[in-house]
PDB file of C-alpha atoms in Angstrom:
ATOM      1  CA  MET A  14      -8.797 -20.530 -20.848  1.00  0.00           C
ATOM      2  CA  LEU A  15      -5.989 -19.313 -18.482  1.00  0.00           C
ATOM      3  CA  GLN A  16      -4.359 -17.907 -21.209  1.00  0.00           C
ATOM      4  CA  THR A  17      -7.805 -15.727 -21.744  1.00  0.00           C
ATOM      5  CA  ALA A  18      -7.618 -15.028 -18.108  1.00  0.00           C
ATOM      6  CA  ILE A  19      -4.041 -14.077 -18.202  1.00  0.00           C
ATOM      7  CA  TYR A  20      -4.861 -11.788 -20.772  1.00  0.00           C
ATOM      8  CA  ILE A  21      -7.482 -10.329 -19.239  1.00  0.00           C
ATOM      9  CA  ALA A  22      -5.972  -9.561 -15.973  1.00  0.00           C
ATOM     10  CA  PHE A  23      -2.888  -8.084 -17.352  1.00  0.00           C
ATOM     11  CA  ALA A  24      -5.054  -5.808 -19.341  1.00  0.00           C
ATOM     12  CA  LEU A  25      -6.663  -4.856 -15.999  1.00  0.00           C
ATOM     13  CA  THR A  26      -3.661  -4.118 -13.811  1.00  0.00           C
ATOM     14  CA  THR A  27      -2.319  -2.204 -16.743  1.00  0.00           C
ATOM     15  CA  ALA A  28      -5.268  -0.021 -16.587  1.00  0.00           C
ATOM     16  CA  ALA A  29      -4.960   0.265 -12.925  1.00  0.00           C
ATOM     17  CA  LEU A  30      -1.083   1.364 -13.412  1.00  0.00           C
ATOM     18  CA  ILE A  31      -2.445   3.990 -15.718  1.00  0.00           C
ATOM     19  CA  MET A  32      -5.164   5.086 -13.682  1.00  0.00           C
ATOM     20  CA  ASN A  33      -1.993   5.043 -10.744  1.00  0.00           C
ATOM     21  CA  MET A  34      -0.085   7.206 -12.838  1.00  0.00           C
ATOM     22  CA  TRP A  35      -2.446  10.077 -13.545  1.00  0.00           C
ATOM     23  CA  ARG A  36      -3.670  10.451  -9.446  1.00  0.00           C
ATOM     24  CA  MET A  37       0.427  10.474  -8.950  1.00  0.00           C
ATOM     25  CA  VAL A  38       0.341  13.497 -11.832  1.00  0.00           C
ATOM     26  CA  LYS A  39      -2.802  15.174 -10.645  1.00  0.00           C
ATOM     27  CA  GLY A  40      -2.871  14.753  -7.057  1.00  0.00           C
ATOM     28  CA  PRO A  41      -3.456  17.766  -5.417  1.00  0.00           C
ATOM     29  CA  ASP A  42      -1.034  17.286  -2.314  1.00  0.00           C
ATOM     30  CA  LEU A  43       1.877  15.427  -1.627  1.00  0.00           C
ATOM     31  CA  VAL A  44       0.616  12.629   0.295  1.00  0.00           C
ATOM     32  CA  ASP A  45      -2.381  11.425  -2.699  1.00  0.00           C
ATOM     33  CA  ARG A  46       1.375  11.026  -4.643  1.00  0.00           C
ATOM     34  CA  ILE A  47       2.703   9.011  -2.144  1.00  0.00           C
ATOM     35  CA  VAL A  48      -0.563   6.733  -2.156  1.00  0.00           C
ATOM     36  CA  ALA A  49      -0.681   6.990  -5.619  1.00  0.00           C
ATOM     37  CA  LEU A  50       2.921   5.267  -5.509  1.00  0.00           C
ATOM     38  CA  ASP A  51       2.531   2.716  -3.483  1.00  0.00           C
ATOM     39  CA  THR A  52      -0.144   1.368  -4.835  1.00  0.00           C
ATOM     40  CA  MET A  53       1.820   1.555  -8.139  1.00  0.00           C
ATOM     41  CA  TYR A  54       4.931  -1.073  -6.367  1.00  0.00           C
ATOM     42  CA  ILE A  55       1.625  -3.220  -5.449  1.00  0.00           C
ATOM     43  CA  ASN A  56       0.162  -3.350  -8.931  1.00  0.00           C
ATOM     44  CA  THR A  57       3.951  -4.301  -9.975  1.00  0.00           C
ATOM     45  CA  ILE A  58       3.724  -6.921  -7.858  1.00  0.00           C
ATOM     46  CA  ALA A  59       1.280  -8.028  -9.739  1.00  0.00           C
ATOM     47  CA  LEU A  60       2.070  -7.645 -13.276  1.00  0.00           C
ATOM     48  CA  LEU A  61       5.548  -9.303 -12.785  1.00  0.00           C
ATOM     49  CA  ILE A  62       3.491 -12.212 -10.661  1.00  0.00           C
ATOM     50  CA  LEU A  63       1.220 -12.274 -13.915  1.00  0.00           C
ATOM     51  CA  ALA A  64       4.582 -12.740 -16.016  1.00  0.00           C
ATOM     52  CA  GLY A  65       5.689 -15.544 -13.925  1.00  0.00           C
ATOM     53  CA  ILE A  66       2.783 -17.458 -15.054  1.00  0.00           C
ATOM     54  CA  TYR A  67       2.415 -16.844 -18.362  1.00  0.00           C
ATOM     55  CA  MET A  68       6.293 -17.358 -19.384  1.00  0.00           C
ATOM     56  CA  ALA A  69       6.254 -19.976 -16.534  1.00  0.00           C
ATOM     57  CA  SER A  70       9.315 -19.342 -14.906  1.00  0.00           C
ATOM     58  CA  ALA A  71       9.937 -18.887 -11.563  1.00  0.00           C
ATOM     59  CA  LEU A  72      12.591 -15.967 -12.234  1.00  0.00           C
ATOM     60  CA  PHE A  73      10.583 -13.340 -11.447  1.00  0.00           C
ATOM     61  CA  PHE A  74       9.856 -13.775  -7.778  1.00  0.00           C
ATOM     62  CA  GLU A  75      12.950 -12.064  -6.292  1.00  0.00           C
ATOM     63  CA  ALA A  76      12.061  -9.036  -8.191  1.00  0.00           C
ATOM     64  CA  ALA A  77       8.234  -8.718  -6.786  1.00  0.00           C
ATOM     65  CA  LEU A  78       9.676  -9.968  -3.246  1.00  0.00           C
ATOM     66  CA  LEU A  79      12.610  -7.004  -3.889  1.00  0.00           C
ATOM     67  CA  ILE A  80       9.534  -4.469  -4.494  1.00  0.00           C
ATOM     68  CA  ALA A  81       7.536  -5.137  -1.997  1.00  0.00           C
ATOM     69  CA  MET A  82       9.925  -4.285   0.575  1.00  0.00           C
ATOM     70  CA  MET A  83      11.720  -1.692  -0.554  1.00  0.00           C
ATOM     71  CA  GLY A  84       8.222  -0.182  -1.904  1.00  0.00           C
ATOM     72  CA  PHE A  85       6.963  -0.219   2.032  1.00  0.00           C
ATOM     73  CA  VAL A  86      10.525   1.301   2.847  1.00  0.00           C
ATOM     74  CA  GLY A  87      10.460   3.920   0.494  1.00  0.00           C
ATOM     75  CA  THR A  88       6.197   4.357   1.778  1.00  0.00           C
ATOM     76  CA  VAL A  89       7.283   4.813   5.339  1.00  0.00           C
ATOM     77  CA  ALA A  90      10.464   6.693   4.931  1.00  0.00           C
ATOM     78  CA  LEU A  91       8.608   9.896   2.856  1.00  0.00           C
ATOM     79  CA  CYS A  92       5.675   9.410   5.858  1.00  0.00           C
ATOM     80  CA  LYS A  93       8.013   9.900   8.516  1.00  0.00           C
ATOM     81  CA  TYR A  94       9.897  12.974   6.721  1.00  0.00           C
ATOM     82  CA  LEU A  95       5.968  14.607   5.900  1.00  0.00           C
ATOM     83  CA  LEU A  96       5.398  14.261   9.802  1.00  0.00           C
ATOM     84  CA  ARG A  97       8.747  14.856  11.389  1.00  0.00           C
ATOM     85  CA  GLY A  98      10.855  17.129   8.748  1.00  0.00           C
ATOM     86  CA  ASN A  99      13.831  14.278   9.202  1.00  0.00           C
ATOM     87  CA  ILE A 100      14.358  10.384   8.555  1.00  0.00           C
ATOM     88  CA  ILE A 101      16.055   9.291  10.881  1.00  0.00           C
ATOM     89  CA  GLU A 102      17.028  11.008  14.185  1.00  0.00           C
TER      90      GLU A 102
ATOM     91  CA  MET B  18      -9.283 -28.775 -15.956  1.00  0.00           C
ATOM     92  CA  PHE B  19     -10.760 -28.149 -12.716  1.00  0.00           C
ATOM     93  CA  VAL B  20      -7.128 -26.585 -11.658  1.00  0.00           C
ATOM     94  CA  GLU B  21      -7.860 -24.328 -14.852  1.00  0.00           C
ATOM     95  CA  VAL B  22     -10.988 -22.856 -14.055  1.00  0.00           C
ATOM     96  CA  ILE B  23      -9.913 -22.221 -10.117  1.00  0.00           C
ATOM     97  CA  LEU B  24      -6.711 -20.584 -11.173  1.00  0.00           C
ATOM     98  CA  SER B  25      -8.802 -18.633 -13.905  1.00  0.00           C
ATOM     99  CA  PHE B  26     -11.012 -17.742 -11.685  1.00  0.00           C
ATOM    100  CA  LEU B  27      -8.255 -16.324  -8.736  1.00  0.00           C
ATOM    101  CA  LEU B  28      -6.199 -14.780 -11.568  1.00  0.00           C
ATOM    102  CA  VAL B  29      -9.722 -12.550 -12.977  1.00  0.00           C
ATOM    103  CA  THR B  30     -10.974 -11.967  -9.551  1.00  0.00           C
ATOM    104  CA  GLY B  31      -7.594 -10.770  -8.294  1.00  0.00           C
ATOM    105  CA  ALA B  32      -6.805  -8.435 -10.999  1.00  0.00           C
ATOM    106  CA  ALA B  33     -10.920  -6.934 -10.736  1.00  0.00           C
ATOM    107  CA  PHE B  34     -10.188  -6.330  -6.882  1.00  0.00           C
ATOM    108  CA  ALA B  35      -6.808  -4.263  -7.925  1.00  0.00           C
ATOM    109  CA  PHE B  36      -8.658  -2.681 -10.785  1.00  0.00           C
ATOM    110  CA  ILE B  37     -11.061  -1.284  -8.314  1.00  0.00           C
ATOM    111  CA  GLY B  38      -8.842  -0.204  -6.054  1.00  0.00           C
ATOM    112  CA  SER B  39      -6.986   1.433  -8.717  1.00  0.00           C
ATOM    113  CA  LEU B  40     -10.530   3.145  -9.766  1.00  0.00           C
ATOM    114  CA  GLY B  41     -11.379   3.985  -6.066  1.00  0.00           C
ATOM    115  CA  LEU B  42      -7.699   6.338  -6.068  1.00  0.00           C
ATOM    116  CA  ALA B  43      -8.415   7.688  -9.185  1.00  0.00           C
ATOM    117  CA  LYS B  44     -12.282   8.519  -8.555  1.00  0.00           C
ATOM    118  CA  LEU B  45     -13.138   9.479  -4.992  1.00  0.00           C
ATOM    119  CA  PRO B  46     -13.140  13.303  -4.008  1.00  0.00           C
ATOM    120  CA  ASP B  47     -11.107  13.398  -0.971  1.00  0.00           C
ATOM    121  CA  PHE B  48      -7.532  12.034   0.997  1.00  0.00           C
ATOM    122  CA  TYR B  49      -9.515  10.119   3.374  1.00  0.00           C
ATOM    123  CA  MET B  50     -11.630   8.161   0.471  1.00  0.00           C
ATOM    124  CA  ARG B  51      -8.926   7.652  -1.697  1.00  0.00           C
ATOM    125  CA  LEU B  52      -6.696   6.196   1.055  1.00  0.00           C
ATOM    126  CA  HIS B  53      -9.762   3.300   1.448  1.00  0.00           C
ATOM    127  CA  GLY B  54      -9.179   1.873  -2.394  1.00  0.00           C
ATOM    128  CA  PRO B  55      -5.484   1.021  -2.838  1.00  0.00           C
ATOM    129  CA  THR B  56      -5.137  -0.632   1.091  1.00  0.00           C
ATOM    130  CA  LYS B  57      -7.328  -2.901   1.302  1.00  0.00           C
ATOM    131  CA  ALA B  58      -9.355  -3.762  -1.997  1.00  0.00           C
ATOM    132  CA  THR B  59      -5.712  -3.886  -4.184  1.00  0.00           C
ATOM    133  CA  THR B  60      -4.373  -5.768  -1.264  1.00  0.00           C
ATOM    134  CA  LEU B  61      -6.951  -8.536  -1.320  1.00  0.00           C
ATOM    135  CA  GLY B  62      -6.362  -8.829  -5.398  1.00  0.00           C
ATOM    136  CA  ILE B  63      -2.759  -9.450  -4.998  1.00  0.00           C
ATOM    137  CA  GLY B  64      -3.464 -11.986  -2.363  1.00  0.00           C
ATOM    138  CA  SER B  65      -5.680 -13.288  -4.816  1.00  0.00           C
ATOM    139  CA  MET B  66      -3.500 -13.315  -7.446  1.00  0.00           C
ATOM    140  CA  LEU B  67      -0.428 -14.642  -5.371  1.00  0.00           C
ATOM    141  CA  GLY B  68      -2.896 -17.640  -4.287  1.00  0.00           C
ATOM    142  CA  ALA B  69      -3.338 -18.483  -8.274  1.00  0.00           C
ATOM    143  CA  SER B  70       0.871 -18.809  -8.857  1.00  0.00           C
ATOM    144  CA  VAL B  71       1.140 -21.012  -6.125  1.00  0.00           C
ATOM    145  CA  ILE B  72      -1.384 -22.998  -7.761  1.00  0.00           C
ATOM    146  CA  TYR B  73       0.511 -22.579 -10.591  1.00  0.00           C
ATOM    147  CA  ALA B  74       3.148 -23.708  -9.427  1.00  0.00           C
ATOM    148  CA  ALA B  75       2.117 -26.661  -7.389  1.00  0.00           C
ATOM    149  CA  THR B  76       0.067 -28.066 -10.305  1.00  0.00           C
ATOM    150  CA  ALA B  77       2.232 -27.250 -13.655  1.00  0.00           C
ATOM    151  CA  GLU B  78       5.522 -26.986 -12.137  1.00  0.00           C
ATOM    152  CA  GLN B  79       5.414 -29.635  -9.793  1.00  0.00           C
ATOM    153  CA  THR B  80       6.969 -27.807  -7.417  1.00  0.00           C
ATOM    154  CA  PHE B  81       5.598 -27.273  -4.349  1.00  0.00           C
ATOM    155  CA  THR B  82       6.989 -23.612  -2.881  1.00  0.00           C
ATOM    156  CA  LEU B  83       5.310 -21.083  -0.353  1.00  0.00           C
ATOM    157  CA  HIS B  84       7.799 -18.789  -1.880  1.00  0.00           C
ATOM    158  CA  GLU B  85       4.804 -16.340  -3.154  1.00  0.00           C
ATOM    159  CA  LEU B  86       3.025 -16.806   0.001  1.00  0.00           C
ATOM    160  CA  LEU B  87       5.574 -14.455   1.950  1.00  0.00           C
ATOM    161  CA  ILE B  88       4.954 -11.833  -0.248  1.00  0.00           C
ATOM    162  CA  THR B  89       1.083 -12.435   0.512  1.00  0.00           C
ATOM    163  CA  ILE B  90       1.933 -11.964   4.170  1.00  0.00           C
ATOM    164  CA  PHE B  91       4.323  -9.170   4.064  1.00  0.00           C
ATOM    165  CA  LEU B  92       1.588  -7.220   2.450  1.00  0.00           C
ATOM    166  CA  PHE B  93      -0.966  -8.046   4.452  1.00  0.00           C
ATOM    167  CA  ILE B  94       1.583  -7.032   7.654  1.00  0.00           C
ATOM    168  CA  THR B  95       2.635  -4.090   6.275  1.00  0.00           C
ATOM    169  CA  ALA B  96      -0.494  -2.449   3.998  1.00  0.00           C
ATOM    170  CA  PRO B  97      -2.134  -1.298   7.743  1.00  0.00           C
ATOM    171  CA  ILE B  98       1.232   0.312   8.730  1.00  0.00           C
ATOM    172  CA  SER B  99       1.742   2.300   5.567  1.00  0.00           C
ATOM    173  CA  ALA B 100      -2.292   3.412   5.595  1.00  0.00           C
ATOM    174  CA  HIS B 101      -1.847   4.251   9.412  1.00  0.00           C
ATOM    175  CA  LEU B 102       1.189   6.315   8.930  1.00  0.00           C
ATOM    176  CA  LEU B 103      -0.069   8.237   5.280  1.00  0.00           C
ATOM    177  CA  ALA B 104      -3.537   8.856   6.984  1.00  0.00           C
ATOM    178  CA  LYS B 105      -1.211  10.259  10.298  1.00  0.00           C
ATOM    179  CA  ALA B 106       1.242  12.522   7.938  1.00  0.00           C
ATOM    180  CA  ALA B 107      -2.534  13.594   6.187  1.00  0.00           C
ATOM    181  CA  LEU B 108      -3.778  15.108   8.959  1.00  0.00           C
ATOM    182  CA  PHE B 109      -0.450  17.184  10.428  1.00  0.00           C
ATOM    183  CA  ARG B 110      -0.277  18.537   7.236  1.00  0.00           C
ATOM    184  CA  GLY B 111      -4.121  19.562   7.626  1.00  0.00           C
ATOM    185  CA  ILE B 112      -6.021  18.103   4.644  1.00  0.00           C
ATOM    186  CA  GLU B 113      -9.664  18.652   3.710  1.00  0.00           C
ATOM    187  CA  ASP B 114     -12.199  16.396   3.941  1.00  0.00           C
ATOM    188  CA  THR B 115     -15.376  16.880   1.515  1.00  0.00           C
ATOM    189  CA  THR B 116     -17.149  19.118   3.682  1.00  0.00           C
ATOM    190  CA  GLY B 117     -14.441  21.439   3.906  1.00  0.00           C
ATOM    191  CA  LYS B 118     -13.297  20.678   7.280  1.00  0.00           C
ATOM    192  CA  VAL B 119      -9.542  20.175   8.713  1.00  0.00           C
ATOM    193  CA  LEU B 120      -9.395  18.403  12.211  1.00  0.00           C
ATOM    194  CA  GLU B 121      -7.015  20.305  13.987  1.00  0.00           C
ATOM    195  CA  ASN B 122      -4.395  19.535  16.463  1.00  0.00           C
ATOM    196  CA  VAL B 123      -4.973  15.743  16.057  1.00  0.00           C
ATOM    197  CA  ILE B 124      -1.937  15.171  15.372  1.00  0.00           C
ATOM    198  CA  THR B 125       1.166  17.247  17.017  1.00  0.00           C
ATOM    199  CA  SER B 126       4.602  16.376  15.946  1.00  0.00           C
ATOM    200  CA  HIS B 127       6.302  17.240  19.606  1.00  0.00           C
ATOM    201  CA  PRO B 128       3.417  17.209  21.917  1.00  0.00           C
ATOM    202  CA  GLU B 129       3.169  18.646  25.048  1.00  0.00           C
ATOM    203  CA  PRO B 130       3.481  16.677  28.532  1.00  0.00           C
ATOM    204  CA  ASP B 131      -0.109  16.647  30.155  1.00  0.00           C
ATOM    205  CA  ALA B 132       0.506  18.140  33.626  1.00  0.00           C
ATOM    206  CA  SER B 133      -2.623  16.541  35.270  1.00  0.00           C
ATOM    207  CA  GLN B 134      -0.868  13.435  34.664  1.00  0.00           C
ATOM    208  CA  TYR B 135       2.414  13.761  36.757  1.00  0.00           C
ATOM    209  CA  PRO B 136       0.811  15.601  40.014  1.00  0.00           C
ATOM    210  CA  ASP B 137       3.889  15.024  41.608  1.00  0.00           C
ATOM    211  CA  LEU B 138       5.393  17.496  40.117  1.00  0.00           C
ATOM    212  CA  GLU B 139       5.624  21.250  40.755  1.00  0.00           C
ATOM    213  CA  ASP B 140       6.230  22.809  37.407  1.00  0.00           C
ATOM    214  CA  PHE B 141       7.643  21.012  34.034  1.00  0.00           C
ATOM    215  CA  ASP B 142      10.527  23.778  33.279  1.00  0.00           C
ATOM    216  CA  ASP B 143      13.420  22.038  31.876  1.00  0.00           C
ATOM    217  CA  ASP B 144      15.536  24.884  32.760  1.00  0.00           C
ATOM    218  CA  GLU B 145      18.005  23.761  35.343  1.00  0.00           C
ATOM    219  CA  ASP B 146      19.516  27.339  35.542  1.00  0.00           C
ATOM    220  CA  GLU B 147      16.411  28.174  37.726  1.00  0.00           C
TER     221      GLU B 147
END
């Protein structure tokens, strides 16, 4: 039962990642692409957590935490660049 | 068995929320609507999946850690901040909503000082030569 649930969750998260990819390629404006990239980071964390449960290993946790922190910093830096034309003033 | 039911429920609902958030990002008509899907639905979905991971580590591997809650708390704190910054950037760039209206001058990068707030000052010229 848990196995089936993990397979369903893998399928849904992969479909979500493909839709984010489509939005990032298509996105009419730059901010759409930034939102799509931010969502891709979050969905990648979901995929890593699922892999951790599926393979019963705690190795994926550090990668997930790093992606969470770097994703936030990247989004803030890109928004700051759009707002001020500069990242560190 | 009971734990397995809870785990399966948390995983499937979490993945469904993440999927619905990304569907909103892909299908909604304008940027300000599209911002809602990823920042709310996807964050709740990943929180649910991380809770499932905590329960799995506590029951299957007999090691109770709250590491995954660290990611959950971090995401729940940072998601509104990035959403706020993205909305601000979109307003600054003058992106239209579905009615074709552009909110102008809501965000200015370098706001002018408001003279009415400083009645004591005669003028706002920064030139020291005069």
